[in-house]
Each structure stands twice: as structure tokens, then as C-alpha cells.
Short mmCIF file of C-alpha atoms in Angstrom, two decimals:
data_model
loop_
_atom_site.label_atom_id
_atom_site.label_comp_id
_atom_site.label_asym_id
_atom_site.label_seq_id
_atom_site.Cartn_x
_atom_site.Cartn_y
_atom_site.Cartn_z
CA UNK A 90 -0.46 29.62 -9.72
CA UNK A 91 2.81 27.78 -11.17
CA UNK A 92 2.94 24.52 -12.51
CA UNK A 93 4.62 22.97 -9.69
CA UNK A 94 1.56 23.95 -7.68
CA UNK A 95 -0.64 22.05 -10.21
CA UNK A 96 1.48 19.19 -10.65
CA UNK A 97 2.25 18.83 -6.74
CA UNK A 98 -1.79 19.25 -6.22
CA UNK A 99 -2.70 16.54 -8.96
CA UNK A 100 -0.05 13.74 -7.49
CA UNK A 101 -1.38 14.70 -3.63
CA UNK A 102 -5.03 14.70 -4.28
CA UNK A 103 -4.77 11.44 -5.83
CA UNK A 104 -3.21 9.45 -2.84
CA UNK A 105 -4.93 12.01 -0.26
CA UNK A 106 -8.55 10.75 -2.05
CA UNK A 107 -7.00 6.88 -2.59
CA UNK A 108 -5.65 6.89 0.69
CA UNK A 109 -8.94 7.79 2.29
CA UNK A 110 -11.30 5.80 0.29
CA UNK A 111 -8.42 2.36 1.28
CA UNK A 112 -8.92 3.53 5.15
CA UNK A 113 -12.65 3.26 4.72
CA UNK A 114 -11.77 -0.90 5.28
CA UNK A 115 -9.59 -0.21 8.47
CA UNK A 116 -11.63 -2.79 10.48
CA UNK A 117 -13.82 -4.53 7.98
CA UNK A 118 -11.27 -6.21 5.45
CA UNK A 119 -12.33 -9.76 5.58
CA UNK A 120 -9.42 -11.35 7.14
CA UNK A 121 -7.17 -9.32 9.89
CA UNK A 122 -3.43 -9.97 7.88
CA UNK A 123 -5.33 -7.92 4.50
CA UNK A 124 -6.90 -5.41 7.39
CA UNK A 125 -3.41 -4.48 7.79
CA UNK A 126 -1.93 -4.87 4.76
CA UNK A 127 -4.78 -2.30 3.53
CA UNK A 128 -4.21 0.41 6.50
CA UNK A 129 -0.26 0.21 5.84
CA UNK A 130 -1.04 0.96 2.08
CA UNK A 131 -3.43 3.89 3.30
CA UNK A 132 -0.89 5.19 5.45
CA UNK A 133 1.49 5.41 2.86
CA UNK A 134 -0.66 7.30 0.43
CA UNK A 135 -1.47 9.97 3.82
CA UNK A 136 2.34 9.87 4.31
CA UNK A 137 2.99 10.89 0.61
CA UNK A 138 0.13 13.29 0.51
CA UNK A 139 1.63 14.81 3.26
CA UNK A 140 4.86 15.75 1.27
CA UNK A 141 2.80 16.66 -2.31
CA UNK A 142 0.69 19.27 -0.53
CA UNK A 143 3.42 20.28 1.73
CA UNK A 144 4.91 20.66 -1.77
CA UNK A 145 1.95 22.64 -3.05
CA UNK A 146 1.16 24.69 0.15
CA UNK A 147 5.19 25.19 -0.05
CA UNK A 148 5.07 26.82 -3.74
CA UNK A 149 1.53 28.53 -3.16
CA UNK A 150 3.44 30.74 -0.20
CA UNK A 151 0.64 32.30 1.31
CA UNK A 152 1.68 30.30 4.90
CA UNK A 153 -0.81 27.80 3.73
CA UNK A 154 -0.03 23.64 5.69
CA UNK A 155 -0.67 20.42 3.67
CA UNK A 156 -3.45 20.32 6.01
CA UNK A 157 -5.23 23.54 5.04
CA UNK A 158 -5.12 22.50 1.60
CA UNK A 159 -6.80 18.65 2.14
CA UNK A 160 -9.50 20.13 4.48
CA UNK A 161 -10.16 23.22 3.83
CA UNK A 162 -11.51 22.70 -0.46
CA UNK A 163 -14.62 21.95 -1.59
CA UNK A 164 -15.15 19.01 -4.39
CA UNK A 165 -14.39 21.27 -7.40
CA UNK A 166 -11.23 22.66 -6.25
CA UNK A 167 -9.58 18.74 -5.91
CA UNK A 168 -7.77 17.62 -8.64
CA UNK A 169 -7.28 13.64 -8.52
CA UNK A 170 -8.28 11.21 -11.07
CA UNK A 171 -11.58 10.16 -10.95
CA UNK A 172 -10.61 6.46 -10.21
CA UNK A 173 -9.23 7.44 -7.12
CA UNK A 174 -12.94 8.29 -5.87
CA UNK A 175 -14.79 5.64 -6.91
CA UNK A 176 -16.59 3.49 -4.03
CA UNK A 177 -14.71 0.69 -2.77
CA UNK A 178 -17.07 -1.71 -4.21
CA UNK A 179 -15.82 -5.12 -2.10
CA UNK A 180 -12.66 -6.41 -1.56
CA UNK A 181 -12.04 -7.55 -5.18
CA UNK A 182 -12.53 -4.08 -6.83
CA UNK A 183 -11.01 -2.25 -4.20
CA UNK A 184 -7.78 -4.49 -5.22
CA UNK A 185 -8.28 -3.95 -8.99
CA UNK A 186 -9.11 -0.62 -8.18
CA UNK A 187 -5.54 -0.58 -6.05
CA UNK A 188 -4.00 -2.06 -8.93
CA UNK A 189 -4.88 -0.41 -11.79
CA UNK A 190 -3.47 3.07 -10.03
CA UNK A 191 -0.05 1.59 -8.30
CA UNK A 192 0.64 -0.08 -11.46
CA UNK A 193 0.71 3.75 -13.05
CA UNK A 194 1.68 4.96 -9.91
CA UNK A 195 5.01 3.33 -10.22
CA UNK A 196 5.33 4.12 -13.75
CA UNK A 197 5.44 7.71 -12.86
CA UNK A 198 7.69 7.90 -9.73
CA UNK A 199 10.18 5.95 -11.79
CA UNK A 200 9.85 8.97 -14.18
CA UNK A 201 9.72 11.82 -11.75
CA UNK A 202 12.70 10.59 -10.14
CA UNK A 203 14.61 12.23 -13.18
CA UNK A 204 12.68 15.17 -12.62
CA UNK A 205 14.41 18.70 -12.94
CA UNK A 206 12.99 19.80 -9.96
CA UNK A 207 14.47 18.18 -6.98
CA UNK A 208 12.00 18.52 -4.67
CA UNK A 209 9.80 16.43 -6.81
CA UNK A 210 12.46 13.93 -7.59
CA UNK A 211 12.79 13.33 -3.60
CA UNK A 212 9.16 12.85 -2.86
CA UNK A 213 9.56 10.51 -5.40
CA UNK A 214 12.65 8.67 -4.69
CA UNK A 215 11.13 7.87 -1.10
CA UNK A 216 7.70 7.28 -2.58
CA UNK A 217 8.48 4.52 -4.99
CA UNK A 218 9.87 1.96 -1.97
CA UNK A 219 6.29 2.04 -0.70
CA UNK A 220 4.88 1.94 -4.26
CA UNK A 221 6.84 -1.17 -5.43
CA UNK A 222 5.32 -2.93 -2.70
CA UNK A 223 2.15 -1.67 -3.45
CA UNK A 224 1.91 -3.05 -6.87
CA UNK A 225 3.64 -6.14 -5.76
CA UNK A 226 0.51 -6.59 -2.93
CA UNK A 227 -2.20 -5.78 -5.33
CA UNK A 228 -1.09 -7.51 -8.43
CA UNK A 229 -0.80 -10.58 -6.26
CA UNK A 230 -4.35 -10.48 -4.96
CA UNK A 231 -5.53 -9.82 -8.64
CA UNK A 232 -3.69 -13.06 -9.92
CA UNK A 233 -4.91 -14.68 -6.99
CA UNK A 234 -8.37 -13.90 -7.19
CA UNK A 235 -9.08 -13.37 -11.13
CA UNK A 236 -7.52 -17.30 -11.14
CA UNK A 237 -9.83 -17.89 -8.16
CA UNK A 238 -12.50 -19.73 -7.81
CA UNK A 239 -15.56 -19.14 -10.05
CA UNK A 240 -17.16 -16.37 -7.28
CA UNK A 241 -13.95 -14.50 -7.20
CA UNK A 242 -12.82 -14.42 -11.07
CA UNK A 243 -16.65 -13.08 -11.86
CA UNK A 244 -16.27 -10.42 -9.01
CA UNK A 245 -13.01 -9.58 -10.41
CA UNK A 246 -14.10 -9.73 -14.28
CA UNK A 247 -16.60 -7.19 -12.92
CA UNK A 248 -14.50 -5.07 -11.32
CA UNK A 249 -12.01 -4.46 -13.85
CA UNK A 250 -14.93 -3.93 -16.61
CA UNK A 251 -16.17 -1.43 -14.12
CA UNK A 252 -12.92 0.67 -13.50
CA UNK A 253 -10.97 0.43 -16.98
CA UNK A 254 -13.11 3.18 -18.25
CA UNK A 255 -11.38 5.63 -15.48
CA UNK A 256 -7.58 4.25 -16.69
CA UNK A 257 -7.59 6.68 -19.34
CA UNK A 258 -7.41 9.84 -17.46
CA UNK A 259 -3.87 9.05 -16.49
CA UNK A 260 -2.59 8.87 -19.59
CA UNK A 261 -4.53 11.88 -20.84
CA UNK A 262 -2.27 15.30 -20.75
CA UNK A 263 -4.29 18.79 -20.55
CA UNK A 264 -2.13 22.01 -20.85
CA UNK A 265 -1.32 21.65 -16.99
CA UNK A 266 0.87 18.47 -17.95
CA UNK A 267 2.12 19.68 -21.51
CA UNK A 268 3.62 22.74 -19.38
CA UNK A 269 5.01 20.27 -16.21
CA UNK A 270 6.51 18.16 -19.15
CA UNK A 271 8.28 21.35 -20.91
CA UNK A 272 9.53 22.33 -17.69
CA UNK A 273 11.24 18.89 -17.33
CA UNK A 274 8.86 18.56 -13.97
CA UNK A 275 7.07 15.83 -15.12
CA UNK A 276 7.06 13.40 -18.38
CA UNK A 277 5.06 13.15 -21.05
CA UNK A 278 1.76 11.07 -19.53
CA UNK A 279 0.87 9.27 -22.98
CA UNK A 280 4.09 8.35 -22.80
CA UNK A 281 3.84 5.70 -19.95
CA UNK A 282 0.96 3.85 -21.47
CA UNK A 283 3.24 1.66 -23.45
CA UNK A 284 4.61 0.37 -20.35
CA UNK A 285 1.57 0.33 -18.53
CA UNK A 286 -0.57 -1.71 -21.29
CA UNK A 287 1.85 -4.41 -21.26
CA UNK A 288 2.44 -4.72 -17.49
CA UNK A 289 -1.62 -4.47 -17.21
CA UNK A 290 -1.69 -7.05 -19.95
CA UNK A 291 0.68 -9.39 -18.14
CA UNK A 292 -1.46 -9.55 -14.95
CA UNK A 293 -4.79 -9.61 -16.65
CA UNK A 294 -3.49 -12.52 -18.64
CA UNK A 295 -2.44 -14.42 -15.37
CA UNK A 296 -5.18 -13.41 -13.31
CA UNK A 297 -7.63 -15.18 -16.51
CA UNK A 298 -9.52 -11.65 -16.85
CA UNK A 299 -10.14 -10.41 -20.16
CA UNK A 300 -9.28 -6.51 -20.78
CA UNK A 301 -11.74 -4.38 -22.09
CA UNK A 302 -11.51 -3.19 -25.40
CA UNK A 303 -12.72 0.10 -25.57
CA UNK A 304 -10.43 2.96 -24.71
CA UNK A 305 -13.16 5.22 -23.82
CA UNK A 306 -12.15 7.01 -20.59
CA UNK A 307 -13.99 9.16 -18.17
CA UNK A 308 -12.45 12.53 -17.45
CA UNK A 309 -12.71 15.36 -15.55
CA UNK A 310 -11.60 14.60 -12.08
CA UNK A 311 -7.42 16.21 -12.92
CA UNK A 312 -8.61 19.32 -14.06
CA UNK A 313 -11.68 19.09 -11.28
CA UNK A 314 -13.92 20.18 -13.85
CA UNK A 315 -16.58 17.16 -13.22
CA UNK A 316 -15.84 14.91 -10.42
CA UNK A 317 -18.42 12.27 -9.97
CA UNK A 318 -20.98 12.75 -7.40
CA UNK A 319 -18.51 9.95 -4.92
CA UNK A 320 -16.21 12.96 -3.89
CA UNK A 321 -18.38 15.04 -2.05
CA UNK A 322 -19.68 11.97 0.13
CA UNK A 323 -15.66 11.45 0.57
CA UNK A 324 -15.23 15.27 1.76
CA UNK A 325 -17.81 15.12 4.41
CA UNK A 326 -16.49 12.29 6.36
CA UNK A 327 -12.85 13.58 5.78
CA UNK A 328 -13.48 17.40 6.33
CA UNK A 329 -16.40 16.82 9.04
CA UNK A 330 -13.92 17.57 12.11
CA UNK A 331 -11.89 20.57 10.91
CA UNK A 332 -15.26 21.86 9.56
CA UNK A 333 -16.99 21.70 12.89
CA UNK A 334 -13.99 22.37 14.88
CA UNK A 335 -12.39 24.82 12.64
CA UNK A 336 -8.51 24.62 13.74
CA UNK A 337 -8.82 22.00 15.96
CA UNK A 338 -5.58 19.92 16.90
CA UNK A 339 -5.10 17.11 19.11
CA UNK B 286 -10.81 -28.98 1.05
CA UNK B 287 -10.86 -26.56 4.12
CA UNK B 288 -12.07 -22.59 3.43
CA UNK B 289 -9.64 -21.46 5.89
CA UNK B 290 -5.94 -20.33 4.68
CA UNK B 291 -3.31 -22.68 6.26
CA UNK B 292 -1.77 -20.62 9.27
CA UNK B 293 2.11 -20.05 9.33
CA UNK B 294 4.27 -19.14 11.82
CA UNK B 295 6.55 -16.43 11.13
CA UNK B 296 10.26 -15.94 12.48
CA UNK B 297 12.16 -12.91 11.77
CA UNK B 298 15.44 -11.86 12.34
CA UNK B 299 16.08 -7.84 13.86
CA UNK B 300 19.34 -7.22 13.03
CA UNK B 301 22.50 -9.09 11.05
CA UNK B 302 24.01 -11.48 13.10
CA UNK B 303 21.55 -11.92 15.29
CA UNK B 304 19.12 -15.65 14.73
CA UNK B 305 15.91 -15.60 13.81
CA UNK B 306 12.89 -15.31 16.16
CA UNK B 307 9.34 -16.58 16.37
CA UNK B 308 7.32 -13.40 16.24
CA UNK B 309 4.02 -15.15 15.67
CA UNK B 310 1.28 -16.52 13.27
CA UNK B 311 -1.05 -15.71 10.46
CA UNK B 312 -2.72 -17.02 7.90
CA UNK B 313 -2.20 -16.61 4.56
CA UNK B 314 -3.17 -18.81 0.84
CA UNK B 315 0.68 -19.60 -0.18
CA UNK B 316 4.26 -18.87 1.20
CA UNK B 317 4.38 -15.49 -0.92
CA UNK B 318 1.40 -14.34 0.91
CA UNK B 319 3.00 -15.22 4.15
CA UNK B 320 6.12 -13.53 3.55
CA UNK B 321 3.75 -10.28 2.47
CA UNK B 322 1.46 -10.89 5.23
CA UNK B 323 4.15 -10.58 8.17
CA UNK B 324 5.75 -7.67 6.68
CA UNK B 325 2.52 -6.07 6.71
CA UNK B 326 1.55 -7.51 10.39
CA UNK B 327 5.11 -8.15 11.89
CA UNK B 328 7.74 -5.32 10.37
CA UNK B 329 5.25 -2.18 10.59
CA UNK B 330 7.53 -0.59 13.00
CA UNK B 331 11.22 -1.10 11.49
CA UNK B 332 11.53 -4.84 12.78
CA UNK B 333 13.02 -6.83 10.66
CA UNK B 334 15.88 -7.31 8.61
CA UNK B 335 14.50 -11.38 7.30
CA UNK B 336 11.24 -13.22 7.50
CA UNK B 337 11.45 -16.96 7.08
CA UNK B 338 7.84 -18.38 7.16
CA UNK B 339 6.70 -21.92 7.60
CA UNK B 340 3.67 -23.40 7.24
CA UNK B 341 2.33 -24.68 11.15
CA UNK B 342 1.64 -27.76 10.02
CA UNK B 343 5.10 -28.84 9.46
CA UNK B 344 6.71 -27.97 12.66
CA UNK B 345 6.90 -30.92 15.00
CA UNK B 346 6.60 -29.86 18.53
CA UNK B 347 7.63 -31.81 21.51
CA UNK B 348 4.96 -33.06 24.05
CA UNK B 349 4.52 -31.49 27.71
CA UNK B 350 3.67 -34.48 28.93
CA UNK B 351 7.12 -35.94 28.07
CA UNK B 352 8.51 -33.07 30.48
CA UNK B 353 9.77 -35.75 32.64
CA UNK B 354 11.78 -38.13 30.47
CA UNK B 355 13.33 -34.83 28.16
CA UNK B 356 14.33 -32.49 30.74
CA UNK B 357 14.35 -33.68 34.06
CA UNK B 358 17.57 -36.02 34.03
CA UNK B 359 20.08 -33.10 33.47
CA UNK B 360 18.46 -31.14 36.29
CA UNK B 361 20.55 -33.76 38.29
CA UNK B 362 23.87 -32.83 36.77
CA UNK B 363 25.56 -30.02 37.50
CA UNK B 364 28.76 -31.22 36.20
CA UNK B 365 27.76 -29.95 33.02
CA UNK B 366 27.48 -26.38 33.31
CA UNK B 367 30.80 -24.78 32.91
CA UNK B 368 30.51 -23.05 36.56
CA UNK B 369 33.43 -24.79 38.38
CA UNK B 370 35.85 -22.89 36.39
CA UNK B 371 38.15 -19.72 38.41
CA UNK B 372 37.76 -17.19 35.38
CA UNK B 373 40.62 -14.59 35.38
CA UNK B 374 39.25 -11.12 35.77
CA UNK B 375 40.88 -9.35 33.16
CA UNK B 376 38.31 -11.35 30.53
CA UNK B 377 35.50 -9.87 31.77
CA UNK B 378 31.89 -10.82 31.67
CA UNK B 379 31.25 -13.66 29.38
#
């Protein structure tokens, strides 16, 4: 399969997986203006998943739809970043959790706007709109809670001790990315940590939370080599109707 | 100090030119939030082209019960609707 297929599959699996696990509060945020606020964010990622596997099932050409491709894989074959998958956790690590990943998110659409391929650079050019909001939405509720009260900045101290080990990933090319960055496709991922440590910095700094220090990062969700066990609980609730029902529309 | 966010009331104007409206209320911790708040709650569906938010608290509101005394003496007068004008037809509606 090309490299446009991988890349397309990597950047759709990760808001397809984060867009699903953001849903999973539609109706149980804890006050109605975030209950919102969280399903418009979901339905952004679905939107944009929408055009990244209609992307992929576009370059696979085997008459394949966007929705084929997000229903009809098992676990292995999905290829988002682990921290896409993790649990929600409550509201304050869901946020962090939003955080951390729109904060790279926008990173990279401002870099795959200059993409060579131009399919890729319009996904992204629509994209980042909803993206700069996104990071604008979580990285306020991240100042706002981390320089909360003293319930709120512990929840959020934990919550960003329990997700920075999944940051890495992003920033970790594999010989998918090395050949998406050759082709001019995609940039060089190590190459946005700069930007990303500082603006992570910033708002940790603000929001009182102390970064962890370690780099270690967990890995194995982009290449779908070792997903954690989260997915598969994801893929039965999101696959259960078009598994029963196979081709069922409505 | 009260648990509860303060609860604003949100205007937003549709389209350039036009004022802004009351569209409703939320709550939210600060102004910021507000703003974010009734774009997420109040522009979902293409809405809006400016949100002004103010907190409920500083809106004074007249009374009902002063119905009487604020509106009922120019029910009486007429005179001051411009109706008693012949308007030429070629201005059309107005």
C-alpha cells in the first residue's frame, strides 16, 4: 500500500479513536455548556475522519468508503497513537488528554498545509479552523483547572503524570513517516517537538502543573503493533451495529 | 463564595449590519468562558457573526409591576406615531 494510504490512515484513526472516546461524555459532562462544547469537538474529529479515510479508502482503490475502513478492522489493523485510546478518566484528564493531542494536532496541520500533496494540504487547511479552537478550549480548561482549587490541580497533576508517557509517540518517526517526509507528504515528526515542548511548557507553567521529566514514551499504537488492551473495548461499542447489521444504513 | 458559575446572558449578532440579539443564557467561570461557551451552545449551526456576553447580574431590568406608570400613558397618544402622513406611492413600503 502507498504512503499516502499510511499517512491518511495514521491522521484518521487518531481523530476517528479521539473522536469516539470524547463522544463517550455526550450526556454526562458535568455541566450542559462543556456537554456541548465536548460533542462539537467530537464531531469535528468524525468530520475530519471522514475526509482522512475517505483519503485512504480513496488511494487504497478497491471501491472501499471511509466507513468500511472505521468499521470493518479489527484492533491490530488501526493505526492511531495510543493516547488517543486511553479511557477518559474524568473530566480533568479527558481535557489534558484533549490537550496534550490538539496542541500537536495543530502543530502538524500547520505543517501539512505545505504539503506536496494537495489533497492532504486541503484536509488540512479546513481542519486547522476547528483545531485552533480546539487547543484554545482545552488549554483554557487546563489553566483553569491545574490553577484550580486544591481537588482540581491534584486531579490534573494526575492526569498529566498519567498521559505524558503516551506524548512521545507523536514525535517518534518509523519508516512509514521517514518515507511520507521524503515524499514532501508530511514533515519530519521530531521536528515539531521543539514547538510543542515550549507551547506544553507555557500552559503547564500557568496551569501550576509540573511536567514530567522522563521522556520515556509508550509505543506501538502508529504502527498497530501493540495497542493497549482500551481499543478493543472502543471497537465493540463503535463496530457493534455494522457488525450485527452488516451494511445497514439509516 | 457560591459553587455555581455566574450565569450570562449572551447576545449575538447574525449578520453585519444587523444589532445584536439576546439568544439566551449559560453559565460559565469568566467572560472568556462565556464567549467559548455560546459559540459552542449558540453558533453550532452558522449563527453568528459576534457574541457580546454579559454577566446577568449586571443587567437592570424594569419591573412588571410598573407596567402602568412606563407604558400606559403613550397608549393615549396617537399623535405620535407618524401615521397621519399621505405617503407618495412611488417610495414604496417603508
Amino acid at each position: 500500500m502507498s504512503t499516502l494510504y499510511d499517512f491518511a490512515l495514521r491522521m484518521g484513526d487518531n481523530t476517528l479513536i479521539l473522536g469516539h472516546r470524547v463522544s463517550e461524555w455526550c450526556g454526562h459532562a458535568p455541566v450542559l455548556e462543556e456537554d456541548i462544547a465536548l460533542a462539537n469537538t467530537a464531531l469535528d474529529l468524525i468530520g475530519q475522519t471522514q475526509l482522512w479515510l475517505g483519503l485512504a479508502a480513496e488511494e487504497e482503490g478497491t471501491g472501499k468508503t471511509a466507513d468500511d475502513i472505521a468499521f470493518l478492522r479489527d484492533a491490530w489493523d488501526f493505526r492511531n497513537a495510543l493516547l488517543c485510546e486511553l479511557p477518559n478518566g474524568d473530566f480533568g484528564r479527558t481535557l489534558m488528554r484533549q490537550y496534550l493531542f490538539d496542541q500537536w494536532h495543530l502543530l502538524m496541520l500547520q505543517e501539512l498545509q505545505k504539503s506536496s500533496e494537495k489533497r492532504v494540504s486541503d484536509i488540512a487547511d479546513k481542519a486547522i479552523k476547528e483545531v485552533s479552537y480546539h487547543v484554545e478550549r482545552s488549554r483554557d480548561t487546563v489553566v483553569g483547572l491545574g490553577d484550580g482549587t486544591a481537588e482540581s490541580h491534584k486531579r490534573m497533576q494526575d492526569a498529566l503524570d498519567y498521559l505524558y508517557p503516551y506524548v512521545g509517540e507523536l514525535f517518534t518517526p518509523d519508516a512509514v513517516d521517514d518515507a511520507a517526509t521524503k515524499e514532501g507528504i508530511a514533515p519530519d515528526l521530531a521536528s515539531l517537538r521543539e514547538a510543542y515542548d515550549a507551547a506544553v511548557a507555557a500552559t503547564m507553567a500557568e496551569a501550576t502543573l509540573a511536567l514530567p521529566e522522563s521522556r520515556f514514551g509508550h509505543k506501538g499504537g502508529r504502527n498497530g503493533k501493540m495497542h493497549t488492551e482500551h481499543l478493543g473495548h472502543i471497537l465493540t461499542q463503535m463496530q457493534w451495529l455494522q457488525r450485527a447489521y452488516p451494511g445497514a444504513t439509516w | 463564595m457560591s459553587k455555581e458559575w455566574p450565569l450570562w446572558e449572551i447576545f449575538i449578532r447574525g449578520q453585519h449590519g444587523l444589532s445584536h440579539r439576546h439568544v439566551g443564557s449559560l453559565h460559565a467561570p469568566d467572560a472568556e468562558m462565556a464567549i467559548k461557551n455560546a459559540r459552542d451552545v449558540y453558533t453550532r449551526r452558522n449563527e453568528g457573526q459576534s457574541i457580546w456576553v454579559v454577566e446577568a447580574k449586571h443587567i437592570s431590568a424594569s419591573s412588571p409591576s410598573d407596567k402602568g406608570p412606563l407604558y400606559e400613558p403613550s397608549e393615549s397618544k396617537v399623535y405620535r406615531h407618524p401615521t397621519f402622513f399621505d405617503i407618495p406611492e412611488d417610495v414604496g413600503a417603508m
